[in-house]
Amino acid sequence: MSRTKYQRRLVTAFVRWTWMRAALHRGWWLVASVYLVVDAGLTASELVLIGSAHGLFALVSEVPAGVLADTISRKWSLVLSQVLMGTAMLTTGLVTSFPLLLGTQVLWGLSWTFASGSDIAWITDELDQPDRISAVLSRAARAQLSGAAVGLLGIGALAWATRRDIAIVLAGSAMLLLAFYVAFRFTEERFVPTRVARWSASWAIFRRGLMLVRRSPEILRIFLATFLINGAVNAGGRLAPKQLVELGLPELDPIVWFTVLGFVALVVGAVVLRAVEKRLDGEHARHSYGVSAAVGAVGMAVLAFAPDAVSGSLALVVVSGIAAPLTRLIATIWVNARTTSEVRATTHSFLAQAEYLGAVICGLLIALVADVGGLPLALAGSAALYALTGVLMRRPARG
């Protein structure tokens, strides 16, 4: 097989996997978010606490998982991630008590630690075309949006036609099966695993990755921005369905309403991503990130104090369709361009740690606000985190 054909095959496998995982995950989360509120009856503080607990366990596991990917295998880290993720998703539909749901979400958070960084490191190094990787990641992001749209419609329709718990279990089972796709379609020709002294090699990779981050003010900037904005995204995303339910949804099944909202948000996100694709890296990235955060701040503030479910829903479309996906993609491209092959997965794991740390610390604070001041004030807290991130990214780069 020629090198060009091999590279084309790599990109196709990566983009298809991204599409399938997004379809299953986003459709599952649509149903699960309603399931947690309507079927399990969790309170606002319990919803955010679940997110914080999931983030805490992922925070502890993230860097060891990244180092594992850099020393043993990126491909098999992704296979393990699929197995754990499918198991967590499946079992969520089998329980309704807060402690057991907490356990399934912790496992779900752990599963992502074996994928975050490993996927980007795998495609970057196997493709071995630095000038193309930003375009490939943007293409994968578009596939993620279209896959998520299909997942919302398909799994949402399944939940409406049957039951929410059945749809959750079937989506989790399909995610388990996706591990076979990774095992058979992903190849690993350029990666050389460490075969001797793995502990010392792992420690050396960890130290080199840490040194790279400490010496780069721009990586540190995006880590801080990620910490703040992921606290806003995580807490706001978990509280939004409860806010809309309490505002009073139109005379529709909640699954139908949230499916339509999610689909519209994804269409908006795909259109915006296509329009700004050339402004997601290089000199434009900081400005684009700041604008996206400002959009998120306005949208979340409107959702917090919306007079009815319709206006709140429109605000949620803006937040979930524009602010959340754009900031995450820019952060990924930003870090990927500033790291090196031998510590790529580890550095992306540091970025994921910033995400989880934001979910834990900011999530706990917002849970406290929700418990003491109510749901609107908690959502306003998420809006403030978006706004603070926008201010941070608007500051001129030093040097």
Coordinates of C-alpha atoms in Angstrom, one line a residue:
M1 CA 0.0 0.0 0.0
S2 CA 1.4 3.4 -1.0
R3 CA 2.0 6.0 1.7
T4 CA -0.6 8.3 0.3
K5 CA -3.2 5.6 0.3
Y6 CA -2.3 4.5 3.8
Q7 CA -2.7 8.1 5.1
R8 CA -6.0 8.4 3.4
R9 CA -7.1 5.2 5.0
L10 CA -6.0 6.5 8.4
V11 CA -8.0 9.7 8.1
T12 CA -11.1 7.8 6.9
A13 CA -10.9 5.4 9.8
F14 CA -10.4 8.2 12.3
V15 CA -13.2 10.4 11.0
R16 CA -15.7 7.4 10.8
W17 CA -14.9 6.4 14.3
T18 CA -15.3 10.0 15.5
W19 CA -18.7 10.1 13.8
M20 CA -19.9 6.8 15.3
R21 CA -18.7 7.6 18.8
A22 CA -20.4 11.0 18.7
A23 CA -23.7 9.5 17.4
L24 CA -23.8 7.0 20.2
H25 CA -22.5 9.3 22.9
R26 CA -24.6 12.3 22.1
G27 CA -27.8 10.3 21.6
W28 CA -27.1 8.5 24.9
W29 CA -26.5 11.7 26.8
L30 CA -29.7 13.3 25.4
V31 CA -31.7 10.4 26.9
A32 CA -29.6 10.1 30.0
S33 CA -29.9 13.8 30.9
V34 CA -33.7 13.5 30.8
Y35 CA -33.6 10.2 32.6
L36 CA -31.6 11.7 35.5
V37 CA -34.1 14.5 35.9
V38 CA -37.4 12.8 35.2
D39 CA -36.9 9.2 36.0
A40 CA -34.3 9.3 38.7
G41 CA -35.6 12.6 40.1
L42 CA -32.2 14.0 41.0
T43 CA -32.0 17.5 42.5
A44 CA -30.0 20.4 41.0
S45 CA -27.1 19.9 43.5
E46 CA -27.1 16.2 42.9
L47 CA -26.8 16.7 39.2
V48 CA -23.8 19.0 39.5
L49 CA -22.2 16.8 42.2
I50 CA -22.3 13.8 39.9
G51 CA -20.4 15.9 37.3
S52 CA -17.9 16.9 40.0
A53 CA -17.4 13.3 41.2
H54 CA -16.9 12.1 37.6
G55 CA -14.4 14.9 37.0
L56 CA -12.5 14.1 40.2
F57 CA -11.9 10.5 39.4
A58 CA -11.0 11.4 35.8
L59 CA -8.6 14.1 37.1
V60 CA -6.7 11.5 39.1
S61 CA -6.6 9.0 36.2
E62 CA -5.9 11.4 33.3
V63 CA -2.1 11.7 33.3
P64 CA -1.4 8.1 34.1
A65 CA -3.7 7.1 31.2
G66 CA -1.9 9.6 28.9
V67 CA 1.5 8.3 30.0
L68 CA 0.2 4.7 29.4
A69 CA -0.7 5.7 25.8
D70 CA 2.8 7.3 25.3
T71 CA 4.6 4.2 26.5
I72 CA 2.5 1.2 25.6
S73 CA -0.1 1.9 22.9
R74 CA -2.4 4.7 21.7
K75 CA -4.6 2.3 19.8
W76 CA -5.2 -0.1 22.7
S77 CA -5.8 2.8 25.0
L78 CA -8.7 3.7 22.7
V79 CA -10.0 0.2 22.7
L80 CA -10.0 0.1 26.6
S81 CA -11.7 3.5 26.6
Q82 CA -14.5 2.1 24.4
V83 CA -15.0 -0.9 26.6
L84 CA -15.2 1.2 29.8
M85 CA -17.4 3.8 28.2
G86 CA -19.9 1.3 26.8
T87 CA -20.1 -0.4 30.2
A88 CA -20.8 2.9 32.0
M89 CA -23.4 3.9 29.5
L90 CA -25.2 0.6 29.6
T91 CA -25.4 0.3 33.3
T92 CA -26.7 3.9 33.7
G93 CA -30.0 2.7 32.3
L94 CA -30.3 -0.1 34.8
V95 CA -30.3 2.0 38.0
T96 CA -32.1 5.1 39.4
S97 CA -30.6 5.7 42.8
F98 CA -28.2 8.6 43.3
P99 CA -25.2 6.4 44.7
L100 CA -25.4 3.9 41.8
L101 CA -25.8 6.7 39.2
L102 CA -22.8 8.3 40.8
G103 CA -20.9 5.1 40.2
T104 CA -21.8 4.8 36.6
Q105 CA -20.8 8.4 35.9
V106 CA -17.5 7.9 37.7
L107 CA -16.8 4.9 35.4
W108 CA -17.9 7.0 32.4
G109 CA -15.4 9.8 33.4
L110 CA -12.6 7.2 33.8
S111 CA -13.3 5.9 30.3
W112 CA -12.6 9.2 28.7
T113 CA -9.2 9.5 30.3
F114 CA -8.0 6.6 28.0
A115 CA -9.2 8.4 24.9
S116 CA -8.4 12.1 25.6
G117 CA -5.1 12.8 24.0
S118 CA -4.6 9.2 22.7
D119 CA -6.9 9.8 19.7
I120 CA -5.2 13.1 18.8
A121 CA -1.7 11.7 19.4
W122 CA -2.6 8.6 17.3
I123 CA -3.8 10.4 14.2
T124 CA -1.1 13.1 14.4
D125 CA 1.8 10.8 14.6
E126 CA 0.5 8.0 12.3
L127 CA -0.5 10.6 9.6
D128 CA 2.9 12.4 10.0
Q129 CA 1.8 15.5 8.1
P130 CA 2.0 18.5 10.5
D131 CA 0.7 20.9 7.8
R132 CA -2.5 18.8 7.4
I133 CA -3.4 17.9 11.0
S134 CA -5.4 21.0 11.8
A135 CA -7.6 20.4 8.7
V136 CA -8.0 16.7 9.7
L137 CA -9.0 17.7 13.2
S138 CA -11.5 20.3 11.9
R139 CA -12.9 17.6 9.5
A140 CA -13.3 15.2 12.5
A141 CA -15.0 18.0 14.5
R142 CA -17.6 18.4 11.6
A143 CA -18.0 14.6 11.6
Q144 CA -18.6 14.8 15.3
L145 CA -21.3 17.3 14.9
S146 CA -23.1 15.4 12.1
G147 CA -22.8 12.1 14.0
A148 CA -24.2 13.7 17.1
A149 CA -27.2 15.0 15.0
V150 CA -27.9 11.5 13.7
G151 CA -27.5 10.1 17.2
L152 CA -29.9 12.6 18.7
L153 CA -32.6 11.8 16.1
G154 CA -32.1 8.0 16.1
I155 CA -31.6 7.3 19.8
G156 CA -34.1 10.1 20.8
A157 CA -36.7 8.4 18.5
L158 CA -35.9 5.1 20.0
A159 CA -36.4 6.4 23.5
W160 CA -39.7 8.0 22.5
A161 CA -41.0 4.8 20.8
T162 CA -39.9 2.5 23.6
R163 CA -38.6 3.6 27.0
R164 CA -35.7 5.8 28.1
D165 CA -33.9 3.1 30.0
I166 CA -34.1 0.7 27.0
A167 CA -32.6 3.3 24.7
I168 CA -29.8 4.0 27.2
V169 CA -28.9 0.3 27.5
L170 CA -28.9 -0.2 23.7
A171 CA -26.7 2.8 23.1
G172 CA -24.2 1.6 25.7
S173 CA -24.2 -1.9 24.1
A174 CA -23.4 -0.4 20.7
M175 CA -20.6 1.7 22.2
L176 CA -19.1 -1.6 23.5
L177 CA -19.2 -3.1 20.1
L178 CA -17.4 0.0 18.7
A179 CA -14.2 -1.3 20.4
F180 CA -14.0 -3.9 17.7
Y181 CA -13.9 -1.2 15.0
V182 CA -10.9 0.4 16.7
A183 CA -9.2 -2.9 17.2
F184 CA -9.4 -3.9 13.6
R185 CA -9.4 -0.6 11.7
F186 CA -6.7 1.4 13.6
T187 CA -3.1 0.6 12.8
E188 CA -0.1 1.7 14.7
E189 CA 3.0 1.6 12.5
R190 CA 4.9 4.7 13.6
F191 CA 4.5 4.4 17.4
V192 CA 7.3 2.5 19.1
P193 CA 6.3 1.2 22.6
T194 CA 8.7 1.3 25.5
R195 CA 9.7 -2.3 26.1
V196 CA 12.1 -2.0 29.0
A197 CA 12.1 0.1 32.2
R198 CA 8.6 1.3 31.5
W199 CA 8.2 2.9 34.9
S200 CA 11.3 5.0 34.5
A201 CA 10.4 5.8 30.8
S202 CA 6.9 6.8 32.0
W203 CA 8.3 9.1 34.6
A204 CA 10.6 10.7 32.0
I205 CA 7.8 11.3 29.6
F206 CA 5.7 12.8 32.4
R207 CA 8.5 15.1 33.4
R208 CA 9.2 16.2 29.8
G209 CA 5.5 16.9 29.2
L210 CA 5.3 18.9 32.5
M211 CA 8.4 20.9 31.5
L212 CA 7.0 21.7 28.1
V213 CA 3.8 23.0 29.7
R214 CA 5.6 25.1 32.3
R215 CA 7.8 26.7 29.7
S216 CA 5.0 27.7 27.4
P217 CA 2.9 30.8 28.6
E218 CA 0.5 30.2 25.7
I219 CA -0.2 26.6 26.8
L220 CA -0.6 27.7 30.4
R221 CA -3.1 30.4 29.1
I222 CA -5.2 27.8 27.3
F223 CA -5.1 25.5 30.3
L224 CA -6.5 28.3 32.6
A225 CA -9.1 29.1 30.0
T226 CA -10.1 25.4 29.7
F227 CA -10.3 25.2 33.5
L228 CA -12.8 28.0 33.6
I229 CA -14.9 27.3 30.6
N230 CA -15.2 23.6 31.3
G231 CA -16.6 24.4 34.7
A232 CA -19.2 26.5 32.9
V233 CA -19.9 23.9 30.2
N234 CA -20.2 21.0 32.6
A235 CA -22.3 22.6 35.3
G236 CA -24.5 24.6 32.9
G237 CA -25.0 21.5 30.6
R238 CA -26.2 19.4 33.5
L239 CA -28.5 22.1 34.9
A240 CA -30.0 23.3 31.6
P241 CA -32.5 20.4 31.2
K242 CA -33.8 20.9 34.8
Q243 CA -34.2 24.6 34.2
L244 CA -36.2 24.1 31.0
V245 CA -38.4 21.4 32.7
E246 CA -39.1 23.8 35.6
L247 CA -39.9 26.7 33.2
G248 CA -42.5 24.4 31.7
L249 CA -41.9 22.7 28.4
P250 CA -44.5 22.8 25.6
E251 CA -47.0 20.0 25.5
L252 CA -44.5 17.5 24.2
D253 CA -42.6 14.5 25.5
P254 CA -39.3 15.9 27.0
I255 CA -37.3 13.6 24.8
V256 CA -38.9 15.1 21.7
W257 CA -38.2 18.7 22.8
F258 CA -34.6 18.0 23.8
T259 CA -34.0 16.0 20.6
V260 CA -35.2 19.0 18.5
L261 CA -33.1 21.4 20.5
G262 CA -30.0 19.2 20.3
F263 CA -30.4 18.8 16.5
V264 CA -30.8 22.5 15.9
A265 CA -27.8 23.2 18.1
L266 CA -25.7 20.8 16.0
V267 CA -26.8 22.3 12.7
V268 CA -25.9 25.8 14.0
G269 CA -22.6 24.5 15.2
A270 CA -21.8 22.8 11.9
V271 CA -22.6 26.0 10.0
V272 CA -20.5 28.2 12.3
L273 CA -17.6 25.7 12.3
R274 CA -17.5 25.8 8.5
A275 CA -17.7 29.6 8.5
V276 CA -14.8 30.1 10.9
E277 CA -12.7 27.0 10.1
K278 CA -9.7 29.1 8.9
R279 CA -9.7 31.2 12.1
L280 CA -9.3 28.3 14.6
D281 CA -5.5 28.2 14.7
G282 CA -2.5 30.5 14.3
E283 CA -3.0 34.2 15.1
H284 CA -6.8 34.0 14.9
A285 CA -7.2 31.4 17.6
R286 CA -7.1 33.6 20.7
H287 CA -9.6 36.1 19.3
S288 CA -12.0 33.3 18.1
Y289 CA -11.8 31.6 21.5
G290 CA -12.6 34.9 23.3
V291 CA -15.6 35.6 21.1
S292 CA -16.9 32.1 21.6
A293 CA -16.6 32.5 25.3
A294 CA -18.5 35.8 25.2
V295 CA -21.3 34.2 23.2
G296 CA -21.5 31.5 25.8
A297 CA -21.7 34.1 28.6
V298 CA -24.6 35.9 27.0
G299 CA -26.5 32.6 26.2
M300 CA -26.1 31.2 29.7
A301 CA -27.2 34.5 31.3
V302 CA -30.4 34.5 29.1
L303 CA -31.0 30.8 30.1
A304 CA -30.6 31.6 33.8
F305 CA -33.3 34.3 33.8
A306 CA -35.5 33.2 30.8
P307 CA -39.2 33.9 31.4
D308 CA -40.2 30.8 29.6
A309 CA -38.9 27.5 28.1
V310 CA -38.9 28.7 24.5
S311 CA -36.5 31.7 25.1
G312 CA -34.4 29.5 27.5
S313 CA -34.2 26.8 24.7
L314 CA -33.0 29.3 22.2
A315 CA -30.3 30.4 24.6
L316 CA -29.3 26.8 25.1
V317 CA -28.9 26.3 21.4
V318 CA -26.5 29.3 21.2
V319 CA -24.4 27.9 24.1
S320 CA -24.3 24.3 23.1
G321 CA -24.1 24.9 19.4
I322 CA -21.5 27.6 19.3
A323 CA -19.6 28.3 22.5
A324 CA -18.9 24.8 23.9
P325 CA -17.8 23.0 20.7
L326 CA -15.7 25.9 19.3
T327 CA -13.7 26.5 22.5
R328 CA -13.0 22.8 22.9
L329 CA -11.8 22.5 19.3
I330 CA -9.6 25.6 19.5
A331 CA -8.0 24.4 22.7
T332 CA -7.2 21.0 21.2
I333 CA -5.6 22.5 18.0
W334 CA -3.8 25.1 20.2
V335 CA -2.1 22.5 22.4
N336 CA -1.5 20.0 19.6
A337 CA 0.5 22.6 17.6
R338 CA 2.7 23.4 20.6
T339 CA 3.7 19.9 21.7
T340 CA 6.0 17.2 20.4
S341 CA 5.5 13.6 19.3
E342 CA 7.1 11.8 22.3
V343 CA 4.8 13.6 24.9
R344 CA 1.8 14.4 22.7
A345 CA -0.7 12.1 24.5
T346 CA 0.6 13.2 27.9
T347 CA 0.3 16.9 27.1
H348 CA -3.3 16.4 25.9
S349 CA -3.9 14.6 29.1
F350 CA -2.7 17.6 31.0
L351 CA -5.3 19.6 29.0
A352 CA -8.0 17.1 29.9
Q353 CA -6.9 17.5 33.6
A354 CA -7.6 21.2 33.3
E355 CA -11.0 20.3 32.0
Y356 CA -11.7 17.9 34.9
L357 CA -10.3 20.2 37.5
G358 CA -12.6 22.9 36.3
A359 CA -15.6 20.5 36.4
V360 CA -14.7 19.5 40.0
I361 CA -13.8 22.9 41.6
C362 CA -16.2 25.1 39.6
G363 CA -18.9 22.4 39.7
L364 CA -18.8 22.2 43.5
L365 CA -19.0 26.0 43.8
I366 CA -22.0 26.1 41.4
A367 CA -23.6 23.1 43.2
L368 CA -23.3 25.2 46.4
V369 CA -24.9 28.2 44.7
A370 CA -27.7 25.9 43.4
D371 CA -28.4 24.5 46.9
V372 CA -28.4 27.9 48.6
G373 CA -29.5 30.4 46.0
G374 CA -31.5 28.3 43.5
L375 CA -31.2 27.2 39.9
P376 CA -31.1 30.6 38.1
L377 CA -28.2 31.9 40.3
A378 CA -26.3 28.7 39.6
L379 CA -26.7 29.2 35.9
A380 CA -25.7 32.8 36.3
G381 CA -22.5 31.5 37.9
S382 CA -21.8 29.5 34.7
A383 CA -22.4 32.6 32.7
A384 CA -19.8 34.4 34.8
L385 CA -17.2 31.7 34.2
Y386 CA -17.8 32.1 30.4
A387 CA -17.3 35.9 30.7
L388 CA -14.1 35.5 32.8
T389 CA -12.7 33.2 30.2
G390 CA -13.5 35.7 27.5
V391 CA -11.6 38.4 29.3
L392 CA -8.6 36.1 29.8
M393 CA -8.4 35.3 26.1
R394 CA -8.7 38.9 25.1
R395 CA -5.6 39.9 26.9
P396 CA -2.6 40.4 24.5
A397 CA -0.1 37.6 24.3
R398 CA 3.2 38.3 26.0
G399 CA 6.4 38.4 24.0

